[in-house]
Short mmCIF file of C-alpha atoms in Angstrom, two decimals:
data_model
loop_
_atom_site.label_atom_id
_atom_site.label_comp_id
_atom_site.label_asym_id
_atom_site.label_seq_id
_atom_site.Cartn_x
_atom_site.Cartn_y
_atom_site.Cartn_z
CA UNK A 1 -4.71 -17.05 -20.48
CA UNK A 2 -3.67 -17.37 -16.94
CA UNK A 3 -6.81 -18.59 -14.93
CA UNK A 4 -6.60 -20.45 -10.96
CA UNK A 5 -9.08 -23.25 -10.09
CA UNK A 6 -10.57 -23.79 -6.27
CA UNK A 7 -12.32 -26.99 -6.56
CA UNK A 8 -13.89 -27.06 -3.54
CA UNK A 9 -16.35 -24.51 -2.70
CA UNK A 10 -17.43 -25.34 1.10
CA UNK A 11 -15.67 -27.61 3.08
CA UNK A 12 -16.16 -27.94 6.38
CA UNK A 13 -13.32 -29.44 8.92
CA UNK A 14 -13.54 -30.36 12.81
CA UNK A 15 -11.47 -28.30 15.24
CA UNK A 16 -7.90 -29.64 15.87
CA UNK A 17 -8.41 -31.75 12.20
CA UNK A 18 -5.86 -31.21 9.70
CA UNK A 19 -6.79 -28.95 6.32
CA UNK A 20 -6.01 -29.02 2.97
CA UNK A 21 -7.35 -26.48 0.36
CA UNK A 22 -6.91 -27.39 -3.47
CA UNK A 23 -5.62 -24.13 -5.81
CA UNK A 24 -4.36 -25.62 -9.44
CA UNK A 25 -3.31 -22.87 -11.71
CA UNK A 26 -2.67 -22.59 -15.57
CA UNK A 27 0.58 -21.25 -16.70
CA UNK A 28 3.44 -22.79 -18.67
CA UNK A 29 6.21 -21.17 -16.91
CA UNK A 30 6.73 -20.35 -13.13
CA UNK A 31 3.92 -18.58 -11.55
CA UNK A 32 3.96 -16.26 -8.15
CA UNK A 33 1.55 -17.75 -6.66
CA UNK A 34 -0.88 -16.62 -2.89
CA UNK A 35 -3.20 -17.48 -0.62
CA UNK A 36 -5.48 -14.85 0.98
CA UNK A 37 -8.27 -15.36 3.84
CA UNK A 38 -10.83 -13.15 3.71
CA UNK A 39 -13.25 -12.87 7.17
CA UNK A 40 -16.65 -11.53 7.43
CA UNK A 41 -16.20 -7.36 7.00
CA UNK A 42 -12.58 -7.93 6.35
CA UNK A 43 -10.04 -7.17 3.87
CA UNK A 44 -7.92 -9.90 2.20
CA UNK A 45 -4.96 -10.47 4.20
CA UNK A 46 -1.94 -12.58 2.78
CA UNK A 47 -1.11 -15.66 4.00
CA UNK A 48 1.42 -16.94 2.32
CA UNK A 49 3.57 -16.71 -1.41
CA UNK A 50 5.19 -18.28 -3.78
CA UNK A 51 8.11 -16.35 -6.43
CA UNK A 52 10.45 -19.20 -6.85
CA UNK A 53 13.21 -21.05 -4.39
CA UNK A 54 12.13 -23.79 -1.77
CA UNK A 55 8.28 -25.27 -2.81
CA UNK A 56 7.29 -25.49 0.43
CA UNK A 57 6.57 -21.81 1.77
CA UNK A 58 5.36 -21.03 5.14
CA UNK A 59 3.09 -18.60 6.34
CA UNK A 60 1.19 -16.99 9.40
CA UNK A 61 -1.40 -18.69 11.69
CA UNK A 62 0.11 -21.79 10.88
CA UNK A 63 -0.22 -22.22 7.80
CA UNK A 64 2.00 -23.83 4.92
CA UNK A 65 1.49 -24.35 0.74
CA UNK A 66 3.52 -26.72 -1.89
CA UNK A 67 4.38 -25.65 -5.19
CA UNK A 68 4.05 -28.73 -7.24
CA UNK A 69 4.95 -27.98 -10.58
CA UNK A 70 3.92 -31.42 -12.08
CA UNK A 71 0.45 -31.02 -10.71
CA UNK A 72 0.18 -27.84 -11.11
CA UNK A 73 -0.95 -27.00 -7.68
CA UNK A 74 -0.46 -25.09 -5.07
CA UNK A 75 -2.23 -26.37 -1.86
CA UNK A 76 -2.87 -24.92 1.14
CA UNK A 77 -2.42 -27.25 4.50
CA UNK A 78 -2.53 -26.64 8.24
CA UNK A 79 -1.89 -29.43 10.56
CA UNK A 80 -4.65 -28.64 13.00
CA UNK A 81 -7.79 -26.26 12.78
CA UNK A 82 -8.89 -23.56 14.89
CA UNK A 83 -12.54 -21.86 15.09
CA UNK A 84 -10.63 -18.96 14.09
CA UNK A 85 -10.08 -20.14 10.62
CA UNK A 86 -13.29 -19.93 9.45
CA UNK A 87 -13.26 -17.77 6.60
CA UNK A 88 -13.53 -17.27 2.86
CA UNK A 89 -9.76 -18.32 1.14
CA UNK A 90 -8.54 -17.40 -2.18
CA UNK A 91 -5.85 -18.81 -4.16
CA UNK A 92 -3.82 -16.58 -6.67
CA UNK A 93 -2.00 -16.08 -9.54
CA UNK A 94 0.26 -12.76 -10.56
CA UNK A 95 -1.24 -12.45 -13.62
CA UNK A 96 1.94 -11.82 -16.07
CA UNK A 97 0.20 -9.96 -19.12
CA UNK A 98 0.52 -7.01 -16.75
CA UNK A 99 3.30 -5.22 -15.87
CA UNK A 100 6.09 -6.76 -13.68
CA UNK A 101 2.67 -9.55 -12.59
CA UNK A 102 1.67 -7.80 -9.55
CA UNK A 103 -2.22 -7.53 -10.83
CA UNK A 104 -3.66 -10.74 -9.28
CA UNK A 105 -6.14 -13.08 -11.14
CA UNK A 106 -8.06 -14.72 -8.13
CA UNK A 107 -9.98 -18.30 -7.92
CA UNK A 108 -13.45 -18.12 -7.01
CA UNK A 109 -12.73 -19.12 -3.25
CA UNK A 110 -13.38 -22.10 -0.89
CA UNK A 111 -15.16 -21.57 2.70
CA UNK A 112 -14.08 -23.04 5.11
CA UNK A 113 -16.35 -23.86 8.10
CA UNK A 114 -14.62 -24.95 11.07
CA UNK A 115 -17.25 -27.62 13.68
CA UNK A 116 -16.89 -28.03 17.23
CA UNK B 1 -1.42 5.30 6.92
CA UNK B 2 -0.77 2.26 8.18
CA UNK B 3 -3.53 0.55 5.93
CA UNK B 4 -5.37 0.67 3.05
CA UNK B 5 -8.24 2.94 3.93
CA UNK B 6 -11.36 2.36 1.71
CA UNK B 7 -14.99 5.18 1.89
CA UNK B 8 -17.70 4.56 2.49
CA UNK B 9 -17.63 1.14 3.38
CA UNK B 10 -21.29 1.00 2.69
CA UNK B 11 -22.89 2.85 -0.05
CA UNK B 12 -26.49 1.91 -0.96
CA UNK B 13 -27.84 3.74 -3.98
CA UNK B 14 -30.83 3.95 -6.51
CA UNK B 15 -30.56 2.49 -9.69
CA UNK B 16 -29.36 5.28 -12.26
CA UNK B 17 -27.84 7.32 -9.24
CA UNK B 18 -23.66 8.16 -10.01
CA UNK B 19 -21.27 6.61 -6.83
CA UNK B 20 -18.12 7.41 -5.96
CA UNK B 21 -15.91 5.51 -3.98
CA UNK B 22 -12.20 6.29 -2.78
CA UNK B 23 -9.23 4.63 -2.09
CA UNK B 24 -6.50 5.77 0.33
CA UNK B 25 -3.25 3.72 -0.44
CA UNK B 26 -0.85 3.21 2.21
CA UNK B 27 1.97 5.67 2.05
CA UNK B 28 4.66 5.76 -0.55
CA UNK B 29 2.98 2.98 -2.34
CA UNK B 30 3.36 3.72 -6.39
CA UNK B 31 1.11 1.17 -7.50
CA UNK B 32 -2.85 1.24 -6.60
CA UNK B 33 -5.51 -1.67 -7.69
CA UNK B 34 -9.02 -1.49 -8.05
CA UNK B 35 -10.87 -5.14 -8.10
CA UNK B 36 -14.65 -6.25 -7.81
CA UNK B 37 -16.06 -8.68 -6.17
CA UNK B 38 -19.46 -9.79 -6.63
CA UNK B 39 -21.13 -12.31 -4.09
CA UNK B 40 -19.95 -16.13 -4.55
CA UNK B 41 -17.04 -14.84 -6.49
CA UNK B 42 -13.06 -14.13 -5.81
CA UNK B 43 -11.88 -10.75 -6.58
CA UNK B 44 -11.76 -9.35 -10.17
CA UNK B 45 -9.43 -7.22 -11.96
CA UNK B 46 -10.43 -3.41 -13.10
CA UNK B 47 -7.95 -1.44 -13.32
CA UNK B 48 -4.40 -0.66 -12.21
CA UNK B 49 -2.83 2.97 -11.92
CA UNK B 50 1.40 3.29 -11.62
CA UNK B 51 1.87 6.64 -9.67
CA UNK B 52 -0.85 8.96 -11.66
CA UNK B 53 -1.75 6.94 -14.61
CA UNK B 54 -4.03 4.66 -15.42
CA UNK B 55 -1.47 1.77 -16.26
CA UNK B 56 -3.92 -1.00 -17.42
CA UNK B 57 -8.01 -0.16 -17.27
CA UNK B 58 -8.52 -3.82 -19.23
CA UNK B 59 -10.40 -4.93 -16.40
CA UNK B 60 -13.65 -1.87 -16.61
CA UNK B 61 -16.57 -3.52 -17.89
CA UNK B 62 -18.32 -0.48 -20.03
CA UNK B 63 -17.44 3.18 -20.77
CA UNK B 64 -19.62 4.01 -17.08
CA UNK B 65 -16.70 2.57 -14.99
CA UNK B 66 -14.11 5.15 -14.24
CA UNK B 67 -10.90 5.91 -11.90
CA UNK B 68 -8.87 8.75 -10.95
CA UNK B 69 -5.18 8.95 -9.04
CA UNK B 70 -4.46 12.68 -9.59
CA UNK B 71 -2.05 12.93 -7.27
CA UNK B 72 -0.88 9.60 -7.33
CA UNK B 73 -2.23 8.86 -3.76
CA UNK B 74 -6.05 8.54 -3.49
CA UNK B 75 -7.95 7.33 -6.07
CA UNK B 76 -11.46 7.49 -6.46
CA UNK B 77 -13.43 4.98 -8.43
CA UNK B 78 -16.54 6.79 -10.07
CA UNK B 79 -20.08 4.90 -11.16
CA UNK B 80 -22.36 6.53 -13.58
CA UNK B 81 -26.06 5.75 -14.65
CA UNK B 82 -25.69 2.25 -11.91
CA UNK B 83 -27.46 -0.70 -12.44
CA UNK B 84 -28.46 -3.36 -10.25
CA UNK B 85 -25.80 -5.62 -11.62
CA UNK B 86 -22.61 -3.02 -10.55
CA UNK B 87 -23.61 -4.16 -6.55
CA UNK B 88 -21.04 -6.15 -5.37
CA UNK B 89 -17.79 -5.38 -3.32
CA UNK B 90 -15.04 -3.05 -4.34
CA UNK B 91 -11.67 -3.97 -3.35
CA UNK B 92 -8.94 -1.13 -3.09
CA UNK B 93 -5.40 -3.17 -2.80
CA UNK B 94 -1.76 -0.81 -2.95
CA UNK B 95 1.69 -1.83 -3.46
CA UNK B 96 5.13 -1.20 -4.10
CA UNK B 97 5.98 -1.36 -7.90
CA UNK B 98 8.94 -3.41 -9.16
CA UNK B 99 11.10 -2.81 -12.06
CA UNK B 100 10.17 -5.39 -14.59
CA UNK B 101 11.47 -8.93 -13.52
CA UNK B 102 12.45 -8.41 -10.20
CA UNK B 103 9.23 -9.25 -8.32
CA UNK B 104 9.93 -9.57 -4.53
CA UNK B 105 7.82 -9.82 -1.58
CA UNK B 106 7.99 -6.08 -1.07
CA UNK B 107 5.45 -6.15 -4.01
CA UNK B 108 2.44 -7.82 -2.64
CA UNK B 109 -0.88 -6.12 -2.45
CA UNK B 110 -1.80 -5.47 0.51
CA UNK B 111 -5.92 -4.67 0.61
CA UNK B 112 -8.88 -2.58 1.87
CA UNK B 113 -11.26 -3.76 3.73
CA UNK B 114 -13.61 -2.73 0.89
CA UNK B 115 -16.72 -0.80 -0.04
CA UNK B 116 -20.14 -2.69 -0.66
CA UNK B 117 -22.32 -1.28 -2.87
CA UNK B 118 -25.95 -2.03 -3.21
CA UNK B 119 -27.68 -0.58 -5.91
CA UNK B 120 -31.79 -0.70 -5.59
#
């Protein structure tokens, strides 16, 4: 079965410093693959995907993932932090026992604390 | 709309008490999700309706969990007999529905803000 692994539960990162967010994934053949943030009160909003093409994807507020196939990973990276980044982020995978893989399976998250 | 609107976005509830909660999909969206999420966890699966069916319902965890689409617009997630353990978030996400193999970024879920549910 499809299943997505956040390693790190809380991490906490200094304004301006540069982030990285771990997502590995298990799935023989090409995932889709997302990242959501999730603030306080909020809805999930997308940051960025994955279908296939170019393994490094871009997406708002700065932010960028790599496909690595080898690894099996598909980290999330920003070069500097803002306070406004603080939130709850969820890797995912389109969970391909369901119809055309649009059902997501989700990891169980990493917060992200952001220090002045 | 422009979003996926989710009522109430609070619900708190006595143990044995039957919830509803609905879902308002952003227009001409086909496809309509219904995930949980409990605290300290990501979102998980319930159930997934394709215009007014229930497409996959893998993801309800007893016979007390159950969702409508009649029109194959709102849905409404219904709650019988709660316990303590069904408080948690629900997550309403909508999107576009692909033909089989050609997933495209016009097919992402986009979600609700969600409706908590406490159960005393």
């Amino acid at each position: 079965a499809q299943s997505v692994t956040q390693p790190d539960i809380h991490i906490t990162v200094s304004e301006g410093a540069s982030l990285e967010l771990r997502c590995n994934y298990s799935y023989g053949a090409t995932p889709y693959l997302f990242w959501y943030v999730q603030s306080p009160g909020q809805g999930l909003q997308l940051l960025l995907k994955y279908f296939s093409g170019d393994t490094l994807v871009q997406g708002i507020k700065g932010f960028e993932a790599e496909f690595k196939r080898s690894q099996s990973s598909f980290n999330l990276r920003k070069p500097s932090v803002h306070w406004s980044d603080a939130a709850e982020y969820f890797c995912a995978v389109g969970d391909l026992t369901k119809e055309a893989g649009t059902a997501l399976i989700f990891g169980k998250g990493t917060t992200l604390s952001v220090s002045s | 709309g422009a979003g996926v609107s989710q009522t109430p976005s609070n619900k708190v509830t006595e143990k044995g008490k039957y919830v509803e909660l609905r879902c308002d999909p952003i227009s001409g969206h086909t496809a309509l999700y219904w995930y949980r999420q409990s605290l300290g966890q990501g979102p998980e699966f319930l159930i997934y309706f394709q215009g007014t069916g229930a497409a996959d319902d893998s993801g309800l965890p007893n016979d007390r969990f159950f969702a409508v689409r009649p029109e194959g617009s709102v849905s409404t997630l219904k709650i019988q007999r709660t316990e303590r353990g069904d408080s948690a978030v629900y997550l309403c996400a909508s999107s576009l529905f692909p033909p089989r193999g050609t997933l495209s970024g016009a097919n992402v879920l986009t979600f609700g803000a969600g409706s908590r549910l406490t159960v005393l």
